[in-house]
Amino acid sequence: MKKIIGFVVLLGLFAAQSFAGEQYSLQTAKEQVVNENIKVSIAYEQYVLVKSQARTKSLQLLPTLSVDMLIYDYQYAILRTLVPEPSRFFEAAAQKDLAQAANVNRRIVQKNLLEDLENTMFLFQYHNEMLESFKKEQAITNEIAARSQEAYDLGAIDFSEYYRTQRNVVSSKTQSVNGNELVKTEEFALKLILQVKDNQEALGIDQLEFYNEGLDFPATAEEATTIAVNNSKEVEQFDWMISAANKQKKGVALSWISWGGVGFDYFSRVSIAKHEVNKIELMKKKAIYEIKNQVVAQYSQIESQKQKIAYQAQLLDMAREEYAQAQAAQTDLLNSFIATKKAELNVMYAEREASKLKYELELKYIKLKRLIGANMITNEIPRS
């Protein structure tokens, strides 16, 4: 009999594990994104492709065997084979720089995905907490509505007051439905980032702690902007692209030294190459301005958010004091009961706002972490 019971217990545990969804901590989720997300894979394949093209350009500089050697003046053919056109050297060098730019882009894709992942995981947790709060609010509004129904049936209150309590019940139910939709949307977003194959399984997320505020961020926005620009992968990518464009420009400028001669479009091609360099340099400047502005704005918003949190803490204390007084003064009368329950709801609303502000602060620090060029896996903040 004991063997049978033991077998049933093991079978139950196995079934529970089979139907349970995957469980992720923040760290394991980050590792899965880096290793399995399809956007990262596409960016890597693009890097491999450009790198292969660079290798092809380099190999094209080597001598080649041509039928021209057998048909035309072999001395001319051999010389043409052994001495590539100067522009081809610059094209090969430019392609290597483009490969480096593609590699940096791969890192950019990773950083963006990791930022989205962390944001979504915190929002997922926040809205799950709000769902619990909505359930409590719904229970309180149901209590008030039930007592109001009794009072209305006895003629103690008029229809408008009774109607208001019933409307609050419906509103709280609608609020729960909307909150549940948000949670589902964020869950599907997480599954997409994590590349979870079965969208029907529940997604388990370990409890997240607020930690980003405690990272070693620069003390001032001025220091942070310098660090952000120095460590920006977007700026680094533009540097490689500018280097490649300059080499292509030199190649075009020397294209008149060619075995095939120079065409009438020579000066137009030189002009186009120059403008391409100017365009990328302007794009780099724009990226630097945007990074600096965003970092300064983020520091300002973080400071404002901390002030909001401090003020909301005061409001929460007031709401709790009001609720305590309402409980102490409560009687069996309906008005006293409703006043106490409203005071309880006010505490709940104040707690929600305090929680929302704290989550918003964490999201601002996550954005700052990304802007400043931190390692999004280890959370290491660069110092220079």
Coordinates of C-alpha atoms in Angstrom, one line a residue:
M1 CA 0.0 0.0 0.0
K2 CA 2.9 2.4 0.9
K3 CA 4.5 1.7 -2.5
I4 CA 1.2 2.6 -4.3
I5 CA 0.9 5.8 -2.3
G6 CA 4.5 6.7 -3.0
F7 CA 4.0 6.0 -6.8
V8 CA 0.9 8.2 -6.8
V9 CA 2.8 11.1 -5.1
L10 CA 5.6 10.8 -7.6
L11 CA 3.2 10.8 -10.5
G12 CA 1.5 13.9 -9.1
L13 CA 4.8 15.7 -8.8
F14 CA 5.7 14.7 -12.3
A15 CA 2.4 15.9 -13.7
A16 CA 2.7 19.2 -11.8
Q17 CA 6.2 19.8 -13.3
S18 CA 4.9 18.8 -16.8
F19 CA 2.2 21.4 -16.8
A20 CA 4.1 24.1 -15.0
G21 CA 5.6 27.0 -17.0
E22 CA 9.2 27.9 -17.2
Q23 CA 10.7 29.8 -14.2
Y24 CA 13.2 32.7 -14.8
S25 CA 15.3 34.8 -12.6
L26 CA 16.5 38.1 -14.0
Q27 CA 19.9 36.7 -14.6
T28 CA 18.8 33.5 -16.3
A29 CA 16.5 35.6 -18.5
K30 CA 19.3 37.8 -19.5
E31 CA 21.5 34.9 -20.4
Q32 CA 18.7 33.3 -22.5
V33 CA 18.2 36.5 -24.4
V34 CA 21.9 36.8 -25.3
N35 CA 22.1 33.1 -26.3
E36 CA 18.7 32.4 -28.0
N37 CA 16.9 35.6 -29.1
I38 CA 16.5 35.6 -32.9
K39 CA 17.3 39.3 -33.2
V40 CA 20.7 38.6 -31.7
S41 CA 21.2 35.7 -34.1
I42 CA 20.2 37.8 -37.1
A43 CA 22.7 40.5 -36.0
Y44 CA 25.4 37.9 -35.6
E45 CA 24.7 36.4 -39.1
Q46 CA 24.9 39.9 -40.5
Y47 CA 28.3 40.4 -38.9
V48 CA 29.5 37.0 -40.3
L49 CA 28.3 38.0 -43.7
V50 CA 30.0 41.4 -43.8
K51 CA 33.2 39.8 -42.3
S52 CA 33.1 37.2 -45.1
Q53 CA 32.7 40.0 -47.7
A54 CA 35.7 41.7 -46.2
R55 CA 37.7 38.5 -46.6
T56 CA 36.6 38.2 -50.2
K57 CA 37.7 41.7 -50.9
S58 CA 41.1 41.0 -49.5
L59 CA 41.5 37.8 -51.4
Q60 CA 40.6 39.6 -54.6
L61 CA 43.9 41.5 -54.3
L62 CA 45.8 38.3 -54.9
P63 CA 47.0 37.4 -58.4
T64 CA 44.5 35.4 -60.5
L65 CA 44.8 33.2 -63.5
S66 CA 43.0 34.6 -66.5
V67 CA 42.3 33.5 -70.1
D68 CA 43.6 37.0 -71.1
M69 CA 47.1 35.7 -70.5
L70 CA 46.6 33.2 -73.4
I71 CA 44.8 35.6 -75.8
Y72 CA 46.4 39.0 -75.3
D73 CA 49.8 40.3 -74.7
Y74 CA 50.9 38.0 -71.8
Q75 CA 53.2 40.6 -70.3
Y76 CA 50.4 43.1 -70.0
A77 CA 48.1 40.5 -68.7
I78 CA 50.6 39.3 -66.0
L79 CA 51.3 42.9 -65.0
R80 CA 47.5 43.6 -64.7
T81 CA 47.1 40.5 -62.6
L82 CA 50.0 41.1 -60.2
V83 CA 49.3 44.8 -59.7
P84 CA 45.7 45.5 -58.6
E85 CA 44.2 48.9 -59.0
P86 CA 44.9 51.1 -56.0
S87 CA 41.3 51.7 -55.3
R88 CA 40.8 48.0 -54.6
F89 CA 43.1 48.2 -51.6
F90 CA 41.0 50.9 -50.1
E91 CA 37.8 49.0 -50.8
A92 CA 39.1 46.0 -49.0
A93 CA 40.2 48.1 -46.0
A94 CA 36.8 49.8 -45.9
Q95 CA 35.0 46.4 -45.9
K96 CA 37.0 45.4 -42.8
D97 CA 35.8 48.5 -41.1
L98 CA 32.2 47.8 -42.1
A99 CA 32.6 44.3 -40.5
Q100 CA 33.7 45.9 -37.3
A101 CA 30.6 48.2 -37.5
A102 CA 28.4 45.1 -37.9
N103 CA 30.0 43.5 -34.9
V104 CA 29.3 46.6 -32.8
N105 CA 25.7 46.6 -34.1
R106 CA 25.4 43.1 -32.7
R107 CA 26.3 44.4 -29.3
I108 CA 23.8 47.3 -29.7
V109 CA 21.0 44.8 -30.5
Q110 CA 21.9 42.8 -27.3
K111 CA 21.9 45.9 -25.1
N112 CA 18.6 47.1 -26.5
L113 CA 17.0 43.7 -25.9
L114 CA 18.4 43.4 -22.4
E115 CA 17.0 46.8 -21.6
D116 CA 13.6 45.9 -22.9
L117 CA 13.7 42.6 -21.0
E118 CA 14.5 44.2 -17.7
N119 CA 11.8 46.9 -18.2
T120 CA 9.2 44.4 -19.1
M121 CA 10.0 42.1 -16.2
F122 CA 9.6 44.9 -13.7
L123 CA 6.4 46.1 -15.3
F124 CA 5.1 42.5 -15.3
Q125 CA 5.7 42.3 -11.6
Y126 CA 4.2 45.7 -10.9
H127 CA 1.0 45.0 -12.7
N128 CA 0.7 41.6 -11.0
E129 CA 0.9 43.5 -7.7
M130 CA -1.7 45.9 -8.9
L131 CA -4.0 42.9 -9.7
E132 CA -3.9 41.8 -6.1
S133 CA -4.7 45.4 -5.0
F134 CA -7.6 45.5 -7.5
K135 CA -9.0 42.3 -6.0
K136 CA -8.9 43.9 -2.5
E137 CA -10.6 47.0 -3.8
Q138 CA -13.3 44.9 -5.4
A139 CA -14.0 43.1 -2.2
I140 CA -14.3 46.5 -0.3
T141 CA -16.6 48.0 -3.0
N142 CA -18.7 44.8 -2.8
E143 CA -19.0 45.2 1.0
I144 CA -20.1 48.8 0.6
A145 CA -22.6 47.9 -2.2
A146 CA -24.1 45.1 -0.1
R147 CA -24.6 47.4 2.9
S148 CA -26.0 50.1 0.6
Q149 CA -28.4 47.6 -0.9
E150 CA -29.8 46.9 2.6
A151 CA -30.1 50.6 3.4
Y152 CA -31.8 51.3 0.1
D153 CA -34.3 48.5 0.6
L154 CA -35.1 50.0 4.0
G155 CA -35.4 53.5 2.4
A156 CA -32.5 54.8 4.5
I157 CA -30.7 56.2 1.4
D158 CA -31.8 57.5 -2.0
F159 CA -31.3 55.9 -5.4
S160 CA -28.4 58.2 -6.4
E161 CA -26.3 57.1 -3.5
Y162 CA -27.2 53.5 -4.0
Y163 CA -26.5 53.8 -7.7
R164 CA -23.1 55.3 -7.0
T165 CA -22.0 52.3 -4.9
Q166 CA -23.2 49.8 -7.6
R167 CA -21.3 51.8 -10.3
N168 CA -18.2 51.6 -8.2
V169 CA -18.5 47.8 -8.1
V170 CA -18.7 47.7 -11.9
S171 CA -15.8 50.1 -12.2
S172 CA -13.6 48.0 -10.0
K173 CA -14.4 44.9 -12.1
T174 CA -13.5 46.8 -15.3
Q175 CA -10.3 47.9 -13.6
S176 CA -9.4 44.3 -12.9
V177 CA -10.1 43.2 -16.4
N178 CA -7.9 46.0 -17.8
G179 CA -5.1 45.1 -15.4
N180 CA -5.3 41.5 -16.4
E181 CA -5.0 42.5 -20.0
L182 CA -1.8 44.4 -19.2
V183 CA -0.3 41.5 -17.4
K184 CA -1.1 39.2 -20.3
T185 CA 0.4 41.6 -22.8
E186 CA 3.6 41.9 -20.8
E187 CA 3.7 38.1 -20.4
F188 CA 3.5 37.6 -24.1
A189 CA 6.1 40.3 -24.7
L190 CA 8.5 38.5 -22.3
K191 CA 7.9 35.2 -24.0
L192 CA 8.7 36.9 -27.3
I193 CA 12.0 38.3 -26.0
L194 CA 12.9 35.0 -24.3
Q195 CA 11.8 33.0 -27.4
V196 CA 9.5 30.8 -25.3
K197 CA 8.2 28.2 -27.8
D198 CA 4.9 27.4 -26.0
N199 CA 2.8 30.6 -25.5
Q200 CA 0.1 28.6 -23.6
E201 CA 2.3 27.8 -20.6
A202 CA 2.4 30.2 -17.7
L203 CA 5.6 32.1 -17.4
G204 CA 7.2 32.1 -13.9
I205 CA 9.3 35.1 -12.9
D206 CA 11.2 35.2 -9.6
Q207 CA 10.5 38.1 -7.3
L208 CA 12.5 41.1 -8.4
E209 CA 14.2 43.5 -6.0
F210 CA 14.9 47.1 -6.7
Y211 CA 18.6 47.3 -7.2
N212 CA 19.5 49.7 -10.0
E213 CA 19.4 52.8 -7.7
G214 CA 22.3 51.2 -5.7
L215 CA 24.6 50.9 -8.7
D216 CA 27.7 53.0 -8.8
F217 CA 26.4 55.8 -11.1
P218 CA 28.4 59.0 -11.6
A219 CA 27.6 61.7 -9.1
T220 CA 26.8 64.4 -11.6
A221 CA 25.1 64.6 -15.0
E222 CA 28.2 66.3 -16.5
E223 CA 30.4 63.4 -15.6
A224 CA 27.8 60.9 -16.8
T225 CA 27.5 62.5 -20.2
T226 CA 31.2 62.2 -20.8
I227 CA 31.2 58.5 -19.8
A228 CA 28.1 57.9 -21.8
V229 CA 29.6 59.3 -25.0
N230 CA 32.9 57.5 -24.4
N231 CA 31.2 54.1 -24.0
S232 CA 28.4 54.5 -26.5
K233 CA 28.2 51.6 -28.9
E234 CA 26.2 53.7 -31.3
V235 CA 29.1 56.3 -31.4
E236 CA 31.6 53.5 -31.8
Q237 CA 29.6 52.1 -34.7
F238 CA 29.6 55.5 -36.4
D239 CA 33.4 55.7 -35.9
W240 CA 33.8 52.5 -37.9
M241 CA 31.4 53.7 -40.6
I242 CA 33.2 57.0 -40.9
S243 CA 36.5 55.2 -41.2
A244 CA 35.1 52.9 -43.9
A245 CA 33.5 55.9 -45.8
N246 CA 36.9 57.8 -45.7
K247 CA 38.7 54.8 -47.2
Q248 CA 36.0 54.4 -49.9
K249 CA 36.4 58.1 -50.6
K250 CA 40.2 57.6 -51.1
G251 CA 39.5 54.6 -53.3
V252 CA 37.2 56.6 -55.5
A253 CA 39.7 59.5 -55.6
L254 CA 42.4 57.1 -56.9
S255 CA 40.1 55.2 -59.3
W256 CA 41.5 57.2 -62.2
I257 CA 44.6 55.0 -61.8
S258 CA 42.9 52.1 -63.4
W259 CA 43.6 49.5 -66.1
G260 CA 40.3 50.3 -67.6
G261 CA 40.7 54.0 -67.6
V262 CA 38.6 56.8 -66.1
G263 CA 35.0 57.7 -67.1
F264 CA 33.3 61.0 -67.3
D265 CA 31.5 60.2 -64.0
Y266 CA 34.7 60.4 -62.0
F267 CA 34.1 63.8 -60.4
S268 CA 30.5 62.9 -59.6
R269 CA 31.6 59.7 -57.8
V270 CA 34.2 61.7 -55.9
S271 CA 31.6 64.2 -54.8
I272 CA 29.2 61.5 -53.8
A273 CA 31.9 59.8 -51.6
K274 CA 32.7 63.1 -49.9
H275 CA 29.0 63.8 -49.1
E276 CA 28.6 60.2 -47.7
V277 CA 31.4 60.9 -45.2
N278 CA 29.8 64.2 -44.3
K279 CA 26.5 62.6 -43.8
I280 CA 27.8 59.9 -41.4
E281 CA 29.8 62.4 -39.5
L282 CA 26.6 64.5 -39.0
M283 CA 24.7 61.4 -37.9
K284 CA 27.4 60.8 -35.3
K285 CA 27.1 64.3 -34.0
K286 CA 23.4 63.9 -33.8
A287 CA 23.8 60.7 -31.8
I288 CA 26.2 62.4 -29.4
Y289 CA 23.8 65.3 -28.8
E290 CA 20.9 62.9 -28.2
I291 CA 22.9 60.9 -25.7
K292 CA 24.0 63.9 -23.8
N293 CA 20.5 65.4 -23.7
Q294 CA 19.0 62.1 -22.6
V295 CA 21.5 61.6 -19.8
V296 CA 21.0 65.1 -18.5
A297 CA 17.2 64.7 -18.7
Q298 CA 17.4 61.3 -17.0
Y299 CA 19.3 62.8 -14.0
S300 CA 16.7 65.6 -13.8
Q301 CA 13.8 63.2 -13.9
I302 CA 15.4 60.9 -11.3
E303 CA 15.7 63.8 -8.9
S304 CA 12.1 64.8 -9.5
Q305 CA 11.0 61.3 -9.0
K306 CA 12.7 61.0 -5.7
Q307 CA 10.9 64.2 -4.6
K308 CA 7.6 62.7 -5.7
I309 CA 8.3 59.6 -3.7
A310 CA 9.0 61.6 -0.6
Y311 CA 5.8 63.6 -0.9
Q312 CA 3.8 60.5 -1.6
A313 CA 5.2 58.9 1.5
Q314 CA 3.8 61.8 3.5
L315 CA 0.4 61.4 1.8
L316 CA 0.4 57.7 2.6
D317 CA 1.1 58.4 6.3
M318 CA -1.8 60.9 6.3
A319 CA -4.1 58.3 4.7
R320 CA -3.2 55.7 7.2
E321 CA -3.8 58.1 10.1
E322 CA -7.2 59.0 8.7
Y323 CA -8.0 55.3 8.4
A324 CA -6.9 54.6 12.0
Q325 CA -9.1 57.4 13.2
A326 CA -12.1 56.2 11.2
Q327 CA -11.7 52.7 12.6
A328 CA -11.5 54.1 16.2
A329 CA -14.7 56.2 15.6
Q330 CA -16.7 53.5 13.7
T331 CA -20.2 52.6 14.7
D332 CA -22.9 50.3 13.3
L333 CA -24.4 53.1 11.3
L334 CA -24.1 52.9 7.5
N335 CA -22.4 56.3 7.1
S336 CA -19.8 55.4 9.7
F337 CA -19.2 52.0 7.9
I338 CA -18.8 53.6 4.5
A339 CA -16.5 56.4 5.9
T340 CA -14.2 53.7 7.3
K341 CA -14.2 51.7 4.1
K342 CA -13.5 54.8 2.0
A343 CA -10.6 55.6 4.3
E344 CA -9.3 52.1 3.8
L345 CA -9.6 52.6 0.0
N346 CA -7.7 55.9 0.3
V347 CA -4.9 54.0 2.0
M348 CA -4.9 51.5 -0.9
Y349 CA -4.8 54.2 -3.5
A350 CA -1.9 55.9 -1.7
E351 CA 0.0 52.6 -1.5
R352 CA -0.6 52.0 -5.2
E353 CA 0.7 55.5 -6.1
A354 CA 3.8 55.0 -3.9
S355 CA 4.5 51.6 -5.5
K356 CA 4.0 53.1 -9.0
L357 CA 6.5 55.9 -8.3
K358 CA 9.1 53.4 -7.0
Y359 CA 8.8 51.2 -10.1
E360 CA 9.0 54.3 -12.3
L361 CA 12.2 55.2 -10.6
E362 CA 13.7 51.8 -11.2
L363 CA 12.8 52.0 -14.9
K364 CA 14.5 55.4 -15.1
Y365 CA 17.7 53.9 -13.6
I366 CA 17.5 51.0 -16.1
K367 CA 17.4 53.6 -18.9
L368 CA 20.2 55.5 -17.4
K369 CA 22.2 52.3 -17.1
R370 CA 21.7 51.7 -20.8
L371 CA 22.5 55.3 -21.8
I372 CA 25.7 55.4 -19.8
G373 CA 27.1 52.3 -21.6
A374 CA 26.9 49.9 -18.6
N375 CA 27.3 46.1 -19.1
M376 CA 23.6 45.1 -19.1
I377 CA 24.3 41.6 -17.9
T378 CA 26.8 42.3 -15.0
N379 CA 25.5 45.8 -14.4
E380 CA 29.0 47.1 -14.2
I381 CA 29.1 50.9 -14.6
P382 CA 32.0 52.3 -16.7
R383 CA 34.1 54.9 -14.9
S384 CA 35.7 56.8 -17.9

